[in-house]
Coordinates of C-alpha atoms in Angstrom, one line a residue:
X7 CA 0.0 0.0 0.0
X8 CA 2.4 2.3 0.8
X9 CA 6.2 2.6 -0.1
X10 CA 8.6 2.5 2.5
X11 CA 12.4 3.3 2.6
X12 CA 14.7 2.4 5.2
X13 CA 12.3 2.4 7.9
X14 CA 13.2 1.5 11.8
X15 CA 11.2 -1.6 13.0
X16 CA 9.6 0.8 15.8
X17 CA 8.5 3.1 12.7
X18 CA 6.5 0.2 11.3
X19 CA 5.1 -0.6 14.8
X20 CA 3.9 2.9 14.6
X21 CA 2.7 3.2 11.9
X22 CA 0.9 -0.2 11.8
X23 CA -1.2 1.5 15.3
X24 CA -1.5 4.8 13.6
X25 CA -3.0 3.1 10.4
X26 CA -6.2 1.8 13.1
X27 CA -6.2 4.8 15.1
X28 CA -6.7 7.3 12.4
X29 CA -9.5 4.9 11.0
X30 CA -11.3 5.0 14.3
X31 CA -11.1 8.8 15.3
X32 CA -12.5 11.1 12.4
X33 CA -15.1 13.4 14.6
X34 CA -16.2 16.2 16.6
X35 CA -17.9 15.8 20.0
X36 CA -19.1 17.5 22.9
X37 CA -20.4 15.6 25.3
X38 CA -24.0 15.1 23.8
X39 CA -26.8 15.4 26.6
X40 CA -28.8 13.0 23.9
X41 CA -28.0 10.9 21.5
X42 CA -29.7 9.8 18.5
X43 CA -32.5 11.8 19.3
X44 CA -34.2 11.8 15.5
X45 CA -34.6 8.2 15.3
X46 CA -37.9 8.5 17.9
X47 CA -40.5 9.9 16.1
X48 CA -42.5 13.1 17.2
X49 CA -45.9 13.9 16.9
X50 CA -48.4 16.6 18.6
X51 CA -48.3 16.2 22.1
X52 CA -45.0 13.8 22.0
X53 CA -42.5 16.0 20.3
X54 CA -40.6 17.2 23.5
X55 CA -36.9 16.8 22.5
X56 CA -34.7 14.2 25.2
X57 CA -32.9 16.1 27.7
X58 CA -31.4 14.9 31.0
X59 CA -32.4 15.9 34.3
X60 CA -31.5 16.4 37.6
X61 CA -32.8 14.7 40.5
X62 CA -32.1 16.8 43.8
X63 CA -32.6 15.1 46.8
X64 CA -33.8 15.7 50.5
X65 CA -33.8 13.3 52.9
X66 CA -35.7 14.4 56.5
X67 CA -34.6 18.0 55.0
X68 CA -31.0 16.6 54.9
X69 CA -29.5 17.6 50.7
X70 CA -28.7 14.0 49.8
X71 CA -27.7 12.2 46.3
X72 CA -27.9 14.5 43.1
X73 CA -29.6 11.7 40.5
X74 CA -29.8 11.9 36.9
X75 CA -32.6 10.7 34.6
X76 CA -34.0 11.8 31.1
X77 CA -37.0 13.4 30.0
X78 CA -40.0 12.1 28.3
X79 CA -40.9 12.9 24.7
X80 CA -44.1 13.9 26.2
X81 CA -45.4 16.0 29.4
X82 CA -44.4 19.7 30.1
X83 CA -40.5 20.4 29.3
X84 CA -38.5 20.9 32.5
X85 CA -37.3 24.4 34.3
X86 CA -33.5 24.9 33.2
X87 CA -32.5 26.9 36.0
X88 CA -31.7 25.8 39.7
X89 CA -33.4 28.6 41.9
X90 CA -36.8 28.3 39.6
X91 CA -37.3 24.9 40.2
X92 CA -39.9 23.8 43.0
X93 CA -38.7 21.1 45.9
X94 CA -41.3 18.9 46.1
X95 CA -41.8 15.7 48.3
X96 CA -42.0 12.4 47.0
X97 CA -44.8 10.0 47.4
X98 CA -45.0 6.2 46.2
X99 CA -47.2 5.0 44.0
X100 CA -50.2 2.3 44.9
X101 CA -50.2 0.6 42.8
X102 CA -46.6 0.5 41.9
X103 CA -46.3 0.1 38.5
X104 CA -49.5 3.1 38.1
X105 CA -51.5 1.6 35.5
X106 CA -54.6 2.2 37.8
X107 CA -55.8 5.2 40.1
X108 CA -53.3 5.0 43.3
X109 CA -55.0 4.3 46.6
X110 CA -53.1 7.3 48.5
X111 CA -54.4 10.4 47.9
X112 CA -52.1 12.9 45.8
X113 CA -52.5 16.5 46.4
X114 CA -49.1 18.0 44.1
X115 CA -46.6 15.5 45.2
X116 CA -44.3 13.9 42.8
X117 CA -45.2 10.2 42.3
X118 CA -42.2 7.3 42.2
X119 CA -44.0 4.3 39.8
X120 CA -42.2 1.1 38.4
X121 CA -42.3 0.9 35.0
X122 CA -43.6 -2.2 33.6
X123 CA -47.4 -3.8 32.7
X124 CA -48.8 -0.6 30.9
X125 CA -47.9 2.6 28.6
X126 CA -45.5 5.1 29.7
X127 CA -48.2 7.7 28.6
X128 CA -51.5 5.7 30.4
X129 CA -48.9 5.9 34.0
X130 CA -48.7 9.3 33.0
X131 CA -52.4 10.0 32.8
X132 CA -53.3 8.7 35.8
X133 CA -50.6 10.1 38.0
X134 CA -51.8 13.5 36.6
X135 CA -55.6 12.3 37.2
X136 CA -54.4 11.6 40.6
X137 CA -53.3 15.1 41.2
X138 CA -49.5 14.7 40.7
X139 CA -46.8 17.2 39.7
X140 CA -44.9 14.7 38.2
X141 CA -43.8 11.5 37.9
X142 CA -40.5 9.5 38.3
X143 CA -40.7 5.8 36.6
X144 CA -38.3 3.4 37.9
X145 CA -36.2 1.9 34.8
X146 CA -35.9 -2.1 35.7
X147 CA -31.6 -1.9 34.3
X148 CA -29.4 0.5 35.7
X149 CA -29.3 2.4 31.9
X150 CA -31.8 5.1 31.3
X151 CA -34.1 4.8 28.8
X152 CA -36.0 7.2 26.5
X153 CA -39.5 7.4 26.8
X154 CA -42.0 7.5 23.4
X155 CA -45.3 7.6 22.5
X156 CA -46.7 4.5 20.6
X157 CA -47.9 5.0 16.6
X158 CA -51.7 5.0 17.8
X159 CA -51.7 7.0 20.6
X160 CA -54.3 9.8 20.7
X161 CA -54.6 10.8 24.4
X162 CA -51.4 12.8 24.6
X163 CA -52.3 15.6 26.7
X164 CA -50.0 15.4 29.3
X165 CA -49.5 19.0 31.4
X166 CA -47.1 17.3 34.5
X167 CA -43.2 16.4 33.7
X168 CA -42.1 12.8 32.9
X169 CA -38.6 11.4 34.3
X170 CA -37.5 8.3 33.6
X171 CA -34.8 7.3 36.6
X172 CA -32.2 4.4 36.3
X173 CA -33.0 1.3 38.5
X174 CA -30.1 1.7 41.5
X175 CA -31.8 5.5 42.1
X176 CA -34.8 4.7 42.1
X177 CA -34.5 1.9 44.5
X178 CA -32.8 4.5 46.6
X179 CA -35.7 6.7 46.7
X180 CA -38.0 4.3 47.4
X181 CA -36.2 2.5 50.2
X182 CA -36.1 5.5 51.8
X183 CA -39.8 5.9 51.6
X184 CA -40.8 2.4 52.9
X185 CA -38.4 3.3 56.0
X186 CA -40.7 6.4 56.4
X187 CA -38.6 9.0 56.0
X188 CA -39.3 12.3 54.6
X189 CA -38.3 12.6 50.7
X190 CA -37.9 15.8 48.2
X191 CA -36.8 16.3 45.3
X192 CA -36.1 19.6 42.6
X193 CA -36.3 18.8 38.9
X194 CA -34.6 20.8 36.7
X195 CA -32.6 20.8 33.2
X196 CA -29.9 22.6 32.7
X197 CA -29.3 24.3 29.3
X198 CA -25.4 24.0 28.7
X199 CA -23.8 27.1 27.2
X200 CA -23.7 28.2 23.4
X201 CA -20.4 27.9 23.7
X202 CA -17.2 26.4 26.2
X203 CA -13.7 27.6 26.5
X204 CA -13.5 23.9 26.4
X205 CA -13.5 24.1 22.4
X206 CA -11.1 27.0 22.1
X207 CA -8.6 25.3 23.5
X208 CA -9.1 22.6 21.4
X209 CA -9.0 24.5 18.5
X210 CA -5.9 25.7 19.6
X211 CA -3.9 22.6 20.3
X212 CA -5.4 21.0 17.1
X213 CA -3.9 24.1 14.8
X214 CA -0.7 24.6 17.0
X215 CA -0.3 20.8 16.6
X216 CA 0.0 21.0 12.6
X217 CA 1.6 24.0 12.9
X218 CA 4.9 22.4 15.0
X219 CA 4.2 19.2 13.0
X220 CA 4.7 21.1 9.9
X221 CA 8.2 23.5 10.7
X222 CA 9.6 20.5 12.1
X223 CA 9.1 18.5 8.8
X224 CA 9.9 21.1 6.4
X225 CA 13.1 21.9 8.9
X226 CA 13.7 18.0 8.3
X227 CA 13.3 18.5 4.6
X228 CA 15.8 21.8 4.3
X229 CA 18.3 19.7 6.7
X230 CA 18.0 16.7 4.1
X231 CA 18.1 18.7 1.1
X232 CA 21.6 20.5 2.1
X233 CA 22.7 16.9 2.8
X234 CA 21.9 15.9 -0.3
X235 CA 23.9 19.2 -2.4
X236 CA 26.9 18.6 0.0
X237 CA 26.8 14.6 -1.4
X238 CA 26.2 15.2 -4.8
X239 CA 29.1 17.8 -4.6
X240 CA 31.7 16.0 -3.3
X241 CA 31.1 12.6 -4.4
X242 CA 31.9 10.6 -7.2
X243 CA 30.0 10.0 -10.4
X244 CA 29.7 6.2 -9.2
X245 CA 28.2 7.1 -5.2
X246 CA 25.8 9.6 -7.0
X247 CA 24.1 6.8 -9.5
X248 CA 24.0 4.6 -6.9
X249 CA 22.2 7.4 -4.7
X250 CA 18.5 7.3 -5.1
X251 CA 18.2 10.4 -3.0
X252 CA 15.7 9.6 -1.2
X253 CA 15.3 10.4 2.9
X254 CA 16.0 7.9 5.3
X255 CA 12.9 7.0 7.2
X256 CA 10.3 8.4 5.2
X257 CA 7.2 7.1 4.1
X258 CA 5.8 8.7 0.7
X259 CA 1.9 8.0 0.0
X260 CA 1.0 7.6 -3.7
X261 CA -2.1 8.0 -5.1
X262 CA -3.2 4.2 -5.1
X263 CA -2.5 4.4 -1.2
X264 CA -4.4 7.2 -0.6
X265 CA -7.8 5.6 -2.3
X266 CA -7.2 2.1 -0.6
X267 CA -7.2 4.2 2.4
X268 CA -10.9 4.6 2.4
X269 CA -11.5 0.5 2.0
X270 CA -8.8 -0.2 4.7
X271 CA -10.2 2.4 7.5
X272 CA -13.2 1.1 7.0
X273 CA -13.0 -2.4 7.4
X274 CA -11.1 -1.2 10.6
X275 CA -14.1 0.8 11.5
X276 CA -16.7 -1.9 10.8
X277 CA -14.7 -4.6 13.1
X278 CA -14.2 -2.1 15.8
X279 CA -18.0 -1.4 15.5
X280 CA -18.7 -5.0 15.9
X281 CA -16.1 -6.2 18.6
X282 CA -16.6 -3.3 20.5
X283 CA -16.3 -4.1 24.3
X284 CA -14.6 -3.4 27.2
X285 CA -11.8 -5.9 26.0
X286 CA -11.3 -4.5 22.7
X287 CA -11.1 -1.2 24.5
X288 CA -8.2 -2.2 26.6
X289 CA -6.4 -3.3 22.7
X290 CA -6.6 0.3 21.5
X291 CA -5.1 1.5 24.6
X292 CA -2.3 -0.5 24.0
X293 CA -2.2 -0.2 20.7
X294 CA -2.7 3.3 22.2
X295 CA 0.5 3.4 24.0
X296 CA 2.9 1.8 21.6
X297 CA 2.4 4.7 19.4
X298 CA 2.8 7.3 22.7
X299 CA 5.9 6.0 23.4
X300 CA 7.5 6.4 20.1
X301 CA 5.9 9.5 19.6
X302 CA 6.7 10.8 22.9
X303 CA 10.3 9.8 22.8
X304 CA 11.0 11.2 19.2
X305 CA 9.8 14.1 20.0
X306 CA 11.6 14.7 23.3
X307 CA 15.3 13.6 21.4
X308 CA 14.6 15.9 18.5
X309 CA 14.4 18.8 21.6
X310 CA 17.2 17.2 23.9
X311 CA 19.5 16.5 21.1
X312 CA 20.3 20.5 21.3
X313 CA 21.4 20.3 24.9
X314 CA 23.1 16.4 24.8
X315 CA 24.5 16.2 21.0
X316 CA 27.2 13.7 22.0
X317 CA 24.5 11.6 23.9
X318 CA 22.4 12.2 20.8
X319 CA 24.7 10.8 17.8
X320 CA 26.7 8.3 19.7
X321 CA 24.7 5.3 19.2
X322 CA 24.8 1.5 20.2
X323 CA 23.7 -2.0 18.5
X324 CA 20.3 -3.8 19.7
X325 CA 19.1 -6.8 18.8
X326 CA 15.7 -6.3 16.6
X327 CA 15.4 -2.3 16.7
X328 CA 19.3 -1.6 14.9
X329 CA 21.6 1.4 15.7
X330 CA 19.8 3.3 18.7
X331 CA 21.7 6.3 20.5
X332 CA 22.0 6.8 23.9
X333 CA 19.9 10.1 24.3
X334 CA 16.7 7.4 22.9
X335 CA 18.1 4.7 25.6
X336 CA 17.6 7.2 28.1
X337 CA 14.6 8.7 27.7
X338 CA 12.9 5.4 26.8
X339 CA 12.5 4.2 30.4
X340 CA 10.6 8.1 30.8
X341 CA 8.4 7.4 28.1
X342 CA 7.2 3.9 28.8
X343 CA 6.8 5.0 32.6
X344 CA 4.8 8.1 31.4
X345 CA 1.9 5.5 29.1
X346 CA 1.6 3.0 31.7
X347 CA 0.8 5.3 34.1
X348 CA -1.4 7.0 31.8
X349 CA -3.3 3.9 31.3
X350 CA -3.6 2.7 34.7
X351 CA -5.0 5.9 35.7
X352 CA -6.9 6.7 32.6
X353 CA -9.9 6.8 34.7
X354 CA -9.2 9.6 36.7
X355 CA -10.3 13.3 36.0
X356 CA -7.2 14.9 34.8
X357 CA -5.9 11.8 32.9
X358 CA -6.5 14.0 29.9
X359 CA -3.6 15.6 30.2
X360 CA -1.5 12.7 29.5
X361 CA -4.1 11.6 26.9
X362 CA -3.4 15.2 25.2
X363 CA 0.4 14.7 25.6
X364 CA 0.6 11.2 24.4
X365 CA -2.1 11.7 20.7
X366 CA 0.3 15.3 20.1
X367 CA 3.5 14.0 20.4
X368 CA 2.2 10.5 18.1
X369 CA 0.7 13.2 15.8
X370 CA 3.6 15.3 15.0
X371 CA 5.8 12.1 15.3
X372 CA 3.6 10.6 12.2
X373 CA 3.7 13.5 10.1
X374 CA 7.5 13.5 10.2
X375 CA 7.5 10.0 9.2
X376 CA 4.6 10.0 6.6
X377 CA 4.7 12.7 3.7
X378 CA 2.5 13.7 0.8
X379 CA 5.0 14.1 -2.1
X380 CA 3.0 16.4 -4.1
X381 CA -0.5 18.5 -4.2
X382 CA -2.4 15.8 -6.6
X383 CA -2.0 13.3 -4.0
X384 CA -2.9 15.4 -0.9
X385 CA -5.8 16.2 -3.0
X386 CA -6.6 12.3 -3.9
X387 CA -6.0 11.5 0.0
X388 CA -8.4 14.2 1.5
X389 CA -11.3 13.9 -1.2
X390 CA -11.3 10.0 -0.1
X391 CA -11.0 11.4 3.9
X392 CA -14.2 13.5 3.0
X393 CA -16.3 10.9 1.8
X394 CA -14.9 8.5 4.4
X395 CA -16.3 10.9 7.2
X396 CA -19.5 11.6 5.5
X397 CA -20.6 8.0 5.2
X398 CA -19.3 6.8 8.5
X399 CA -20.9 9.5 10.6
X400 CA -24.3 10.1 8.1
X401 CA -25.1 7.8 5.6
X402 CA -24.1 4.7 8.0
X403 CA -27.2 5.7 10.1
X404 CA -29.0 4.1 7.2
X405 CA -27.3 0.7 7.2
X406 CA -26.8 0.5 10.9
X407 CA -30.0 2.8 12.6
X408 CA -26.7 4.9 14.6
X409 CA -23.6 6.2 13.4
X410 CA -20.8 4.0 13.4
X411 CA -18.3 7.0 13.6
X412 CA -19.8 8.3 16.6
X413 CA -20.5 5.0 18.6
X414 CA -17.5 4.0 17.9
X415 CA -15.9 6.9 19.4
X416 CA -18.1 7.2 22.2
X417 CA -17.0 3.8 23.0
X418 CA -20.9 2.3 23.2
X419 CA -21.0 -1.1 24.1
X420 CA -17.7 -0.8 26.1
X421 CA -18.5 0.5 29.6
X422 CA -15.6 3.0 28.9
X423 CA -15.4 6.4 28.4
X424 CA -14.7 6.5 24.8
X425 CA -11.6 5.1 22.9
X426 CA -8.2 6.6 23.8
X427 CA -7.6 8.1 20.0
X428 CA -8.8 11.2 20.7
X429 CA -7.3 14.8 22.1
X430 CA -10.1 15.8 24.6
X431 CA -10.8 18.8 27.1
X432 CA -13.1 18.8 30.0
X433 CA -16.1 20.8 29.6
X434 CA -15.6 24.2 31.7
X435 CA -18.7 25.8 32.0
X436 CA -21.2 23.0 31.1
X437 CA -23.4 22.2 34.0
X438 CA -23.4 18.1 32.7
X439 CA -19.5 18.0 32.5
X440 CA -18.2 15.8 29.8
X441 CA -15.9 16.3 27.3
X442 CA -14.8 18.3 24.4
X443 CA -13.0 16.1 21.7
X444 CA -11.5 15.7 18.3
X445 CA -10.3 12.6 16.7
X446 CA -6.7 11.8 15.4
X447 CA -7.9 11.5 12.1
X448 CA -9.3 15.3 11.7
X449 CA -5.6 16.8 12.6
X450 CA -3.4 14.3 10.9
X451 CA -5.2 13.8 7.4
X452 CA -5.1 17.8 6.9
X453 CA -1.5 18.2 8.0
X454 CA -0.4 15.9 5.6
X455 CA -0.9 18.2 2.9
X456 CA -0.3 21.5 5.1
X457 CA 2.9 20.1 5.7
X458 CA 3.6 19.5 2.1
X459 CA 2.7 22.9 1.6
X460 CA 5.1 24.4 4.2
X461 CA 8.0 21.8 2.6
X462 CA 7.1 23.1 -0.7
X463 CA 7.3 26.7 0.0
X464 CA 10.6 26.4 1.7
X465 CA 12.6 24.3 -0.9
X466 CA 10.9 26.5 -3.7
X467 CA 12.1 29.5 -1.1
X468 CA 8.7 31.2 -1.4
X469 CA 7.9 33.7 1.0
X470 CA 5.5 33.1 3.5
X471 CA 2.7 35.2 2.2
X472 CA 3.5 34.2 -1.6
X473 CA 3.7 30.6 -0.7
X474 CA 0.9 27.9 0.1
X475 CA 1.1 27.6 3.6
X476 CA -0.3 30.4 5.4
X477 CA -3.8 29.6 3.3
X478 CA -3.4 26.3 3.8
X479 CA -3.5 27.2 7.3
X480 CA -5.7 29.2 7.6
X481 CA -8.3 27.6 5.9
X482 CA -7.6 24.7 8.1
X483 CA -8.4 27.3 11.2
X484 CA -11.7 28.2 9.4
X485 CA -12.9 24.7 8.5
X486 CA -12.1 23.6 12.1
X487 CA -14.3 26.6 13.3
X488 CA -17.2 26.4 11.4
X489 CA -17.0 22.8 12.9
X490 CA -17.7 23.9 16.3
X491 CA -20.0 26.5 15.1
X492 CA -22.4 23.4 13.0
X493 CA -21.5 21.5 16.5
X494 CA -23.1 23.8 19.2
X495 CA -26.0 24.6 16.3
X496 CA -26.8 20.5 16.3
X497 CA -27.3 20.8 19.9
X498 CA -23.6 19.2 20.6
X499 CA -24.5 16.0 18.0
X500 CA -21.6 14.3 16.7
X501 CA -20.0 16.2 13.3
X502 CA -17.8 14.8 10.9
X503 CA -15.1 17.9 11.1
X504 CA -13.5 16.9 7.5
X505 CA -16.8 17.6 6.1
X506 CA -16.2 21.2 6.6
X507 CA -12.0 21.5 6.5
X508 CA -11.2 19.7 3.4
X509 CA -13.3 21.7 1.5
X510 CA -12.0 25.0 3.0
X511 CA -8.3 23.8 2.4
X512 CA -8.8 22.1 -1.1
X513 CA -10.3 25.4 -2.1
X514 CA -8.7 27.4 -0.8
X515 CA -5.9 25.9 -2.8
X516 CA -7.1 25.3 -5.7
X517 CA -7.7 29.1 -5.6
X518 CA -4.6 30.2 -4.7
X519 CA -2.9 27.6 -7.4
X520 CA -5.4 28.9 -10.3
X521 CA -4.4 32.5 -9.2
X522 CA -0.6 31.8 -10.0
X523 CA -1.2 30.3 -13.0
X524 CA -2.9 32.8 -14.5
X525 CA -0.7 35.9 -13.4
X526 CA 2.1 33.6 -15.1
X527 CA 0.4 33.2 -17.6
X528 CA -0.2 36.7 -17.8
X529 CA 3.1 37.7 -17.3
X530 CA 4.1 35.4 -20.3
X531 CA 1.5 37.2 -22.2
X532 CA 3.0 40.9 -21.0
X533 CA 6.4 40.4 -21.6
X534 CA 5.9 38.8 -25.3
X535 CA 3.8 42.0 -26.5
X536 CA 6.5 43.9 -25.0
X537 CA 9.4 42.3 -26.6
X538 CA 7.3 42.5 -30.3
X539 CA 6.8 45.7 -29.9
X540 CA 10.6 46.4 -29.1
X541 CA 11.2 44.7 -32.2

């Protein structure tokens, strides 16, 4: 698939992990409050749109456990703010399940019901018959689950909220009754802001990333270049023929790569979507972590080589992995140290942070090591990337009721919180928490051809402003923006961020390409009318 040259085993490793990772993490998120919420159909009366809700509790005027459940599609939509909503006490339901009129008499408590033997909709009725406020049903699994109207249903004029609550809260609640005590709650939804710092930041590290990813490379590419004159200068006719001139450790993509790059990722993407579970998890994050190390510790050589150059071209013999110097030996026991600990603790709130560290340094790592050689196949590449994204995260809904993309990233089915291929951010200001996140795929597949770009105009010793990079960039800034702009619009669903930057960057381009072709070709034109009539 892809031509390589002189490639250490620990490049293949990495690449091999990159190859799956890249084909996994093609998205935006952030931290949907619902998901999939089209795919229940809405009708007068049952058209509320799913939003969580949070279950305050009082216990004998004691503040107790803060629950979470989810709204119906029918019954009045929920306050959103805190000090508006009413504390109410709680009263169980008899009979339980509320299929019939209860036996206690209601006058504006909320009821707690089971949910089982009847509608969702006929429990709602009668609790509101009754004289409830609202109405908490009891979920029999400890998953919530999204209340709808059936196809038929006419009697849909429900005026009190509907709360669906998982099984261990509700058991909570109602243990506490049966022991007699005194139980309130407040029930409220939260709207989460229009926009979170959360996604500025991201933005940030995803265009700094490409931005160090690229200088480096095209810094590489200058270094190799000056290699190369000083060779072909001083060496003899017989060492240049033999020289193919090509750089040591580089992987060039051709245009035959770049479309089997589509069928590859997604056969990836289709097995992950069908093995995906808590075991398959813990594979990525390995898989995970081979690529952090080796992008960790390249990265931290190519800035410690400055300081310790001896340390950094002396080198020593190993079995399997070749000529390794001893700046690499050392920091390897660092690096390794750093992704196992980041993996153990994964869990933990600011585990991020090494998340972050670990995807940046394998990012920039890769696009040292993989190159575009020229525009037409950065072009080739990112159209494929396009429709990739677009199928995966859209059309696949068709196919599959859900989007593979998105579930996959999510990490559905898994009991983890998402897969590890991802730079993320914790939500700031967002009342439900969660993340912000981008996947691999929509910072690596751009720089490719940014990079090239930046490689380009420096060997071609363009200026930055006449050159292709800057517009390169910045489209990529704009694409990624209108992203977040088309996210927070979608109520934070899942987008497919190449669907927006590879048009901005191809272009953008294209433009910019079309443009200096025709003041050449305008320039031709000038200076032979000049030179005629000088003759």
């Amino acid at each position: 698939m892809i031509f390589m040259n002189s490639i250490k085993i620990s490049q293949v490793l990495l690449i091999s992990a990159v190859i799956l990772l890249v084909s996994t993490s093609s998205s935006v998120l952030a931290g949907d409050i619902v998901h999939e919420d089209d795919l229940a159909p809405k009708k007068p009366g049952c058209e509320n749109n799913f939003v969580l809700v949070k279950v305050q509790t009082w216990i004998n005027g004691i503040e107790g456990k803060e629950f979470v459940g989810v709204g119906a599609r029918f019954g009045t939509t929920m306050e959103s703010k805190e000090k508006h909503a009413n504390q109410t006490k709680i009263a169980l339901s008899d009979p339980p399940d509320c299929c019939s009129t209860p036996k206690n008499k209601l006058t504006g408590e909320v009821i707690l019901v089971h949910r089982g033997s009847c509608k969702f909709t006929t429990k709602a009725n009668v609790a509101q018959a009754a004289g409830a406020s609202a109405i908490l049903i009891i979920n029999y699994h400890k998953e919530l689950y999204k209340m709808v109207c059936e196809p038929n249903e006419t009697d849909l004029y429900i005026h009190i909220p509907a709360v669906m609550l998982p099984q261990d809260a509700g058991l909570i609640l109602e243990k506490s009754l049966n022991n007699n005590a005194s139980v309130a709650v407040q029930l409220y939804s939260p709207e989460r802001p229009l926009v979170d710092i959360a996604e500025v930041f991201l933005w940030l590290m995803a265009v700094g990333t490409i931005l160090c990813a690229s200088y480096w490379s095209a810094w590489s590419a200058r270094e190799a270049a000056i290699e190369q004159d000083k060779i072909l200068k001083d060496a003899s006719d017989d060492y240049v023929n033999a020289d193919d001139g090509g750089v040591s450790g580089v992987v060039d993509i051709n245009t035959t790569s770049a479309v089997l790059f589509v069928v590859i990722a997604s056969c990836f993407l289709l097995v992950l979507y069908k093995l995906m579970s808590f075991w398959f998890v813990e594979l990525l994050v390995v898989l995970f972590c081979i690529g952090g190390v080796e992008g960790l510790q390249t990265c931290l050589v190519a800035l410690l080589s400055r300081w310790f150059k001896h340390a950094g071209e002396t080198f020593v013999k190993i079995p399997i992995f070749g000529a390794v110097s001893y700046l690499t030996l050392a920091l390897s026991p660092f690096c390794i140290t750093f992704a196992v600990v980041w993996a153990v603790y994964r869990r933990i709130s600011f585990a991020w942070i090494g998340q972050d560290i670990l995807g940046i340094a394998l990012i920039i790592t890769v696009l040292q090591i993989v190159r575009v050689p020229n525009l037409k196949v950065g072009t080739v590449l990112l159209s494929c990337a396009f429709l990739y994204d677009i199928f995966w995260v859209f059309v696949s809904k068709w196919w599959f009721h859900q989007s593979v993309m998105i579930v996959v990233a999510r990490g559905d089915k898994s009991g983890e919180d998402g897969i590890p291929m991802l730079l993320k951010i914790p939500r700031m200001f967002d009342p439900w928490g969660g993340y912000s996140i981008i996947g691999f795929g929509d910072i690596l597949l751009p720089g490719l051809l940014i990079a090239f770009a930046l490689r380009y105009d420096w060997l071609s010793k363009k200026t930055l402003r006449a050159g292709y990079f800057l517009w390169a960039m910045i489209a990529y800034g704009l694409g990624l923006l209108i992203t977040y702009v088309a996210l927070n619009l979608m109520d934070g669903h899942g987008q497919p961020a190449l669907l927006y930057i590879v048009p901005f960057i191809l272009g953008e381009l294209t433009c910019y390409y079309w443009d200096i072709v025709s003041h050449n070709i305008t320039g031709a034109s000038a200076s032979a009318s000049a030179s005629a009539t000088a003759k």
